[in-house]
Coordinates of C-alpha atoms and ligand atoms in Angstrom, one line a residue:
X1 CA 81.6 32.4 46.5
X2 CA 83.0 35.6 44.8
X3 CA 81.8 38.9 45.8
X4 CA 81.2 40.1 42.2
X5 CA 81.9 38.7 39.1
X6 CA 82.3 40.9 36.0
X7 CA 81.3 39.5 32.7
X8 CA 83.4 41.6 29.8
X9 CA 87.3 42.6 29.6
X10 CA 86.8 45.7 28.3
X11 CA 88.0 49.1 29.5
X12 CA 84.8 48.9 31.4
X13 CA 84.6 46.0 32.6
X14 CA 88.7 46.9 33.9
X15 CA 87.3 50.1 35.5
X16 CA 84.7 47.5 37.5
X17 CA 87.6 45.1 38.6
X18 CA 89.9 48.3 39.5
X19 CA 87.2 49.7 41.6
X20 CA 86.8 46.2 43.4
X21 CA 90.2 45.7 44.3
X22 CA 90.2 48.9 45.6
X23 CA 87.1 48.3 47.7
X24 CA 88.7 44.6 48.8
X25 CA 85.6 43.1 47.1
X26 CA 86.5 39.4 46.2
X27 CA 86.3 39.7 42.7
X28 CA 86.7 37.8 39.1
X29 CA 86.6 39.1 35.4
X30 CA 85.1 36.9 32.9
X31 CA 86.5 37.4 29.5
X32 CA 85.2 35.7 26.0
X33 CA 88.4 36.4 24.0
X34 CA 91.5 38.7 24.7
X35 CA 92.4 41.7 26.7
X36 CA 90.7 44.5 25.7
X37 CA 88.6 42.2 23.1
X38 CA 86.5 44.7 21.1
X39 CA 89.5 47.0 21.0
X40 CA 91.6 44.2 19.8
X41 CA 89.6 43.9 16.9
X42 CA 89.2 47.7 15.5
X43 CA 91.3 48.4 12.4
X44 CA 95.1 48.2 12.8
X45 CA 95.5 51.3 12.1
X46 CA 92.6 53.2 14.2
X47 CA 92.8 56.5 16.3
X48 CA 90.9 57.3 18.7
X49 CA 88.6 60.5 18.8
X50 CA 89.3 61.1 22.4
X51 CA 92.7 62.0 24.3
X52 CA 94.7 60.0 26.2
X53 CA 93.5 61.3 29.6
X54 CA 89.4 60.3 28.8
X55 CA 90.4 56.9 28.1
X56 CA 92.0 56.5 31.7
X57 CA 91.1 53.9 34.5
X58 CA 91.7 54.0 37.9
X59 CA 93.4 57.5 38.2
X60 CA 96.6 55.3 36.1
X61 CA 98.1 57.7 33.2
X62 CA 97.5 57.0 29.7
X63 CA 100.5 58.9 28.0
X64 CA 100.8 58.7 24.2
X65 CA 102.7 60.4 21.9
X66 CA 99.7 61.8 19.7
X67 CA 96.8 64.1 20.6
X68 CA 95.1 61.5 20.0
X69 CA 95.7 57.8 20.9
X70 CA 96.4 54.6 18.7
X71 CA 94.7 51.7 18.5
X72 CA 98.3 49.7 19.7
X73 CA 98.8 52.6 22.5
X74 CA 95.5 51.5 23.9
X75 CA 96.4 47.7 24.0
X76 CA 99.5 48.3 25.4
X77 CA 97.8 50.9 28.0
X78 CA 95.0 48.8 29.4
X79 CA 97.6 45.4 29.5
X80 CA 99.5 47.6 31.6
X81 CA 97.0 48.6 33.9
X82 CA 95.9 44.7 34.0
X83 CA 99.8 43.9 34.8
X84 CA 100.4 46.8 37.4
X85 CA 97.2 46.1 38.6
X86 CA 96.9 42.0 39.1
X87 CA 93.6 42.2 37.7
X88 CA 92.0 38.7 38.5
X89 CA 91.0 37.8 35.3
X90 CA 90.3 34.8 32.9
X91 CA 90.4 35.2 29.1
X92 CA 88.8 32.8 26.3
X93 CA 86.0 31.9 28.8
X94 CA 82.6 33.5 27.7
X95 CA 79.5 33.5 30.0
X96 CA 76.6 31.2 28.7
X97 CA 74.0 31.8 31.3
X98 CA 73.5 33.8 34.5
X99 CA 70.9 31.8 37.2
X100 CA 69.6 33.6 40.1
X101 CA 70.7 30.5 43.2
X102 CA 69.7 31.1 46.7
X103 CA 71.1 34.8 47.6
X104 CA 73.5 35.0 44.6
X105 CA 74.0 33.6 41.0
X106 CA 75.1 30.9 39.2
X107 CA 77.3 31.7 36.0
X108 CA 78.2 29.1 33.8
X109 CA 81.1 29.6 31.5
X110 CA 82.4 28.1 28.2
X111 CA 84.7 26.5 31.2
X112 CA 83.0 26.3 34.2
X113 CA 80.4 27.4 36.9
X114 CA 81.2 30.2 39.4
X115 CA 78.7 31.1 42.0
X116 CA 78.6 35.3 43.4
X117 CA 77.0 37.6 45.2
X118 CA 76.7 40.0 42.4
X119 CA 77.4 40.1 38.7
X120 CA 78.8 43.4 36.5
X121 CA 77.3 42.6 33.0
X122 CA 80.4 44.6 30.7
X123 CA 80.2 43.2 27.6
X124 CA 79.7 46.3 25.0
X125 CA 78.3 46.2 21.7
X126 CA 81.2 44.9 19.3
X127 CA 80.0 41.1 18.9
X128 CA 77.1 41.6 16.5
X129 CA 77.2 43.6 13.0
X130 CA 74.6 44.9 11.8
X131 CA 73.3 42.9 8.5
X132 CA 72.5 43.7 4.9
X133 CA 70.3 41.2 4.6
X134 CA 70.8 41.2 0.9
X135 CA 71.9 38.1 -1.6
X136 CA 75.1 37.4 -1.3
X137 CA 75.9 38.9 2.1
X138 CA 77.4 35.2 3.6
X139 CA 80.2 35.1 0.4
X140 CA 83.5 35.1 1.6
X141 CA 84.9 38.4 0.2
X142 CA 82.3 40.6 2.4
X143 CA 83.4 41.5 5.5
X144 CA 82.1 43.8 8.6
X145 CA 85.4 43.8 10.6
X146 CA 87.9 45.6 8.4
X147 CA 91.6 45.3 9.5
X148 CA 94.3 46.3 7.2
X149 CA 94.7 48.6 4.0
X150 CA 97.4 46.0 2.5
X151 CA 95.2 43.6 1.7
X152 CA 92.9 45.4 -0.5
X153 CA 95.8 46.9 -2.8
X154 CA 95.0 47.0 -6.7
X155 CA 91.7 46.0 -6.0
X156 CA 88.0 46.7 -6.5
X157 CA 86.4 47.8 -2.8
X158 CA 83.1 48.8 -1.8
X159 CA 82.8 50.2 1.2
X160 CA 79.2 50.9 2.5
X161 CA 78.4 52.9 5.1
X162 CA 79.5 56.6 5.7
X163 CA 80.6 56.8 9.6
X164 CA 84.1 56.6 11.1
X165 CA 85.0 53.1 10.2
X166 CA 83.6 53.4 6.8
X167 CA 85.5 56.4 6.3
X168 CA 89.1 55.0 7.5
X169 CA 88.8 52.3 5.1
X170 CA 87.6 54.0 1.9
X171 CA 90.6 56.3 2.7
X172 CA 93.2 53.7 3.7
X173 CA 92.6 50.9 1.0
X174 CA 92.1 53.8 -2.2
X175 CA 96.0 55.0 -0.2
X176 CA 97.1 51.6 -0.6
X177 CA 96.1 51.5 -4.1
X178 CA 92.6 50.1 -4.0
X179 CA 89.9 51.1 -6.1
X180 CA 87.6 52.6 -3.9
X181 CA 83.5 52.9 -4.0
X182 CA 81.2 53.6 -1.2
X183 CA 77.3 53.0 -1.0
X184 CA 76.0 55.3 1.5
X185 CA 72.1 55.5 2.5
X186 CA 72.4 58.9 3.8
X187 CA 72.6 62.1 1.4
X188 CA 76.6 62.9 2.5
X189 CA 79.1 61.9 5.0
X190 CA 77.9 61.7 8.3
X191 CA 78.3 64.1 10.9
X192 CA 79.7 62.3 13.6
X193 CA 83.1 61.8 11.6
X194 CA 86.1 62.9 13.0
X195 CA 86.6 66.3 12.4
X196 CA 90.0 66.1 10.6
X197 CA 88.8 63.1 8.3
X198 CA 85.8 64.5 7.4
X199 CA 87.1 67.3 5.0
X200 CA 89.7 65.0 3.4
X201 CA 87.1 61.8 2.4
X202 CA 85.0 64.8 1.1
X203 CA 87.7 65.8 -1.2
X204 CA 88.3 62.7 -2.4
X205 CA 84.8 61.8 -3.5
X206 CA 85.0 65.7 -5.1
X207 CA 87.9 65.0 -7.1
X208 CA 86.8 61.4 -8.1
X209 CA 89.4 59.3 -6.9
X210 CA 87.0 57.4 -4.4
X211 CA 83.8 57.2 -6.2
X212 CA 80.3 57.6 -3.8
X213 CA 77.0 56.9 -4.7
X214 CA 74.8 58.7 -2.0
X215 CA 70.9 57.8 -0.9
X216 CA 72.0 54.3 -2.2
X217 CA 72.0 50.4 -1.2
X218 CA 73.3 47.5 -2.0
X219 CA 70.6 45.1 -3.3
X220 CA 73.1 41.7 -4.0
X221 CA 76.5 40.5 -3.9
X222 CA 77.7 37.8 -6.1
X223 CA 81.1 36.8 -6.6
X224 CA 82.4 39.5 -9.1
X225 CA 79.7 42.3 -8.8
X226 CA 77.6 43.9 -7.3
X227 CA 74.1 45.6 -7.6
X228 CA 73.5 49.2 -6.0
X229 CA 70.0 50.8 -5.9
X230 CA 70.7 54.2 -6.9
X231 CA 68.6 57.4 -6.9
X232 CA 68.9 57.2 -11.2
X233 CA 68.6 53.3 -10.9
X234 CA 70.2 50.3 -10.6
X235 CA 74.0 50.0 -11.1
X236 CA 76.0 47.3 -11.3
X237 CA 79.7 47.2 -11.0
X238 CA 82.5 44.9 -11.1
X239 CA 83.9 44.1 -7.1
X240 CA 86.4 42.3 -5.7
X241 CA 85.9 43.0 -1.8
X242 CA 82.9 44.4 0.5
X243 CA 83.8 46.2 3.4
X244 CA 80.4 46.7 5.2
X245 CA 80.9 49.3 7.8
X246 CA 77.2 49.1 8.9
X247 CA 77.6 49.1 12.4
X248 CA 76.6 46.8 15.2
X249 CA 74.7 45.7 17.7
X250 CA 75.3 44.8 21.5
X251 CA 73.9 40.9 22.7
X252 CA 70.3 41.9 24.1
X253 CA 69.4 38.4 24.2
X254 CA 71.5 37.5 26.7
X255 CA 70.1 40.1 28.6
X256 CA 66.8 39.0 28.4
X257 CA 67.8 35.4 28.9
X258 CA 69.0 36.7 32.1
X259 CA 65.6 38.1 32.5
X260 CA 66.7 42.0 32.5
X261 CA 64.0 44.1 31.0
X262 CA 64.2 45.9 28.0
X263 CA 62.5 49.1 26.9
X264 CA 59.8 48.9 24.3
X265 CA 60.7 51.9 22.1
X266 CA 63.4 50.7 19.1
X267 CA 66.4 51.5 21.5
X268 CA 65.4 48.6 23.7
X269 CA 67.1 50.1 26.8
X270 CA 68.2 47.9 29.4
X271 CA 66.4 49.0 32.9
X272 CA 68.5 49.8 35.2
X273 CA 68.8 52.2 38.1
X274 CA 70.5 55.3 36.2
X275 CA 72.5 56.4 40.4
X276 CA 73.7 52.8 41.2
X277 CA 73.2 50.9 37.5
X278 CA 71.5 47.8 39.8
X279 CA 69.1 46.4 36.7
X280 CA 65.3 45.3 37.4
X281 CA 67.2 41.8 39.2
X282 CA 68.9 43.0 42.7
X283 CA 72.1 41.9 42.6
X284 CA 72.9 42.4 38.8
X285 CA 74.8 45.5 37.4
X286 CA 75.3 47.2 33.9
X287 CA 78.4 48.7 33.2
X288 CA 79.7 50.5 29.8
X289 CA 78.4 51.1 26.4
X290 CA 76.1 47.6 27.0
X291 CA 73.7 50.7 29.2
X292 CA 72.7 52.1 26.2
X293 CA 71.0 49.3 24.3
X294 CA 70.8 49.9 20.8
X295 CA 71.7 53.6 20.6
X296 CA 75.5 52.5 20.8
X297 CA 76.8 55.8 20.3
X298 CA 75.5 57.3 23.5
X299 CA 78.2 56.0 25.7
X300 CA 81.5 55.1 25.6
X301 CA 85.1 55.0 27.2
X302 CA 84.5 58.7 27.8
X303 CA 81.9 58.5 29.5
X304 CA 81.0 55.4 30.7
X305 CA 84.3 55.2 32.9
X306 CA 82.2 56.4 35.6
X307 CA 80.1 53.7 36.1
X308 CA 82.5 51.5 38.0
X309 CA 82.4 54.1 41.1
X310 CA 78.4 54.1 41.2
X311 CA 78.2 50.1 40.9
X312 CA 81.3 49.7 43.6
X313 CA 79.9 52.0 45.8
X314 CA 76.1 50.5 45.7
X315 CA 77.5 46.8 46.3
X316 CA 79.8 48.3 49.2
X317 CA 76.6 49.6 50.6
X318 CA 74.2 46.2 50.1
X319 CA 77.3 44.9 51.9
X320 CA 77.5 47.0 54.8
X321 CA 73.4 46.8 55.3
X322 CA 73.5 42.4 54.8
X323 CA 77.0 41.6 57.0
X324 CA 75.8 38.0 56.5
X325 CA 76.7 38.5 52.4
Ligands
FAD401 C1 86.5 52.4 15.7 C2 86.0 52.8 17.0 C3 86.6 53.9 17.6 C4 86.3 54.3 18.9 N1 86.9 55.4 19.5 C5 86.5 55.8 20.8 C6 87.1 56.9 21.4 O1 87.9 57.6 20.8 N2 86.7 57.2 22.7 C7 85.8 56.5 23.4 O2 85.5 56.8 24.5 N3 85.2 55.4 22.8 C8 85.5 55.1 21.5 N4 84.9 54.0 20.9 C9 83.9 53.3 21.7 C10 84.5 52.4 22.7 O3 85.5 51.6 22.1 C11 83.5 51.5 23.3 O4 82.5 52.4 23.8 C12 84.1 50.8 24.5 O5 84.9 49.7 24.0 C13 83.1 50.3 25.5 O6 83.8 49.6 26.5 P1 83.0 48.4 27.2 O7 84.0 47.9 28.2 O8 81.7 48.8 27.6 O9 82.8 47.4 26.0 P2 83.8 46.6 25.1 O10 85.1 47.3 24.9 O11 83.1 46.2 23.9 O12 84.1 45.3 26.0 C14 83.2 44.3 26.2 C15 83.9 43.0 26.4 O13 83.0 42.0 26.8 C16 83.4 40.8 26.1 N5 82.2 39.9 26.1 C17 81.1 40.0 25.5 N6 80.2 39.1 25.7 C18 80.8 38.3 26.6 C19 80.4 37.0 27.3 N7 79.2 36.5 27.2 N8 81.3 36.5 28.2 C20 82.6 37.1 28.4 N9 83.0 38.2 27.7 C21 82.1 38.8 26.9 C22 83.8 41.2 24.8 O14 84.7 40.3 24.2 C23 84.6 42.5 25.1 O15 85.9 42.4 25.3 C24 85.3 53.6 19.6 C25 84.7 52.5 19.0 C26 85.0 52.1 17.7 C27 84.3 50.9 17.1

């Protein structure tokens, strides 16, 4: 029987299993792909918009050579901490199911069944994008996880949406040679862009090199066009490639399977104890951005490191009152 068991090998989900060891709590980290999954997956080229130092575990140095860290600094930073630290963890084994059984759980895996006296439910918000839900969406040649400029060279990419990752990519692929057009819904760029991007896509889409079309949709896809409802209309253009940067959505289902209450209101907030993070079932934890339900932006690395000291500390105290546990 394992103390806790921490579903998601994310920075998060790390900070839980750091926190653990330290405590000499029995633990087990429960990963659906690789290290660092959701962080794996961002562009190849991303940067973060924090420093090094705010996207630290466990007191262990981040040092990069930018102000602000790469995507590959990252990997190689958290592996590290996973190496240095022996952090017990499995990879390519995702939870299915979380049953409450006798004083603890049952978790059943892609691979197997663990039982524990407590589960850390770490498993962020990068698993489901956000849909169009417009013809055409399922073709082959949209995409909501953008990777690599190179690809798109010398051809005809929309990008729609107009936060960070939109931005990167409408930037990258119309510097590799693409030719670039975004759909944006809002009236401009969005605020939260990183500061030192923001002032060069607006410059673009001012000269006309990457064409926008603001307060705008995409209303079908087919194979070599596309249809966008402009404020003067419907356009249609010739594409190649959609890049939908639309955002996504963390697995609420699965919380709710697990019979965790959700708020009512359209963030559907996870309830949970905001000093120990101990949700509506004793026993279960939320750690990381999963906290915030569907307002994603609220937490992250930043400031969602934290929550692996509260949790830690409230399952060292359950311990301490129930020896028997
Ligand atoms: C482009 C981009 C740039 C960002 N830049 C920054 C930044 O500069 N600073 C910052 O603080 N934050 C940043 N963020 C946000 C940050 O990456 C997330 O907030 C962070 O990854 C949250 O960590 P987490 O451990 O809660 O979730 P995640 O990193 O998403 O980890 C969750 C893990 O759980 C796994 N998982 C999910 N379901 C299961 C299951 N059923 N079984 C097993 N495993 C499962 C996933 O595969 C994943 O590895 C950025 C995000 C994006 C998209």
């Amino acid at each position: 029987m394992l103390q806790v068991l921490i579903i998601g090998g994310g920075p998060i989900g790390l900070a839980c299993a750091l926190e653990a060891a330290k405590a000499k709590l029995d633990y087990l980290v429960l990963e659906k792909g690789c290290l660092v999954n959701s962080l794996y997956n961002y562009p190849s080229n991303m940067t973060f918009f924090s420093t090094s130092e705010r996207l630290e575990i466990g007191k262990v140095p981040f040092v990069s050579n930018n102000p602000k860290p790469t995507r590959a600094e990252a990997l190689e930073y958290y592996r590290r901490v996973a190496v240095s630290h022996g952090v017990n963890i499995r990879l390519f084994e995702e939870v299915k199911a979380i049953k409450k059984s006798g004083k603890g759980f049952t978790v059943t895996s892609s691979k197997e069944k663990y039982s524990a006296d407590n589960i850390i439910i770490a498993t962020g918000f990068y698993d489901i994008p956000f849909k169009l839900n417009v013809p055409g969406e399922d073709l082959p040649k949209v995409t909501h996880y953008y990777k690599d400029p190179h690809f798109y060279a010398f051809q005809k990419v929309v990008v729609i949406g107009a936060q960070n990752s939109a931005v990167d990519a409408a930037l990258e692929t119309w510097r590799k040679g693409a030719e670039v057009t975004m759909v944006v819904r809002q009236p401009e760029i969005g605020q939260r862009v990183k500061y030192w991007v923001r002032p060069d896509i607006i410059n673009r889409i001012k000269e006309g090199s990457i064409k926008a079309y603001f307060n705008s949709s995409v209303s079908s896809i087919r194979d070599r066009e596309i249809d966008i409802n402009t404020p003067d209309g419907m356009v249609t253009i010739e594409n190649d490639w959609v890049i939908a940067m639309t955002g996504y959505e963390p697995n609420l289902e699965f919380l709710k399977k697990t019979g965790i209450r959700l708020s009512k209101d359209s963030s559907h907030k996870p309830e949970y104890n905001e000093k120990t993070h101990q949700t509506n079932i004793p026993g279960i934890y939320l750690a990381g951005v999963i906290c915030g339900g569907m307002d994603t932006h609220s937490l992250f690395i930043e400031n969602s490191r934290i929550h692996a000291k509260r949790i830690i500390a409230d399952i060292r105290k359950h311990k301490k009152a129930d020896p028997v546990t």
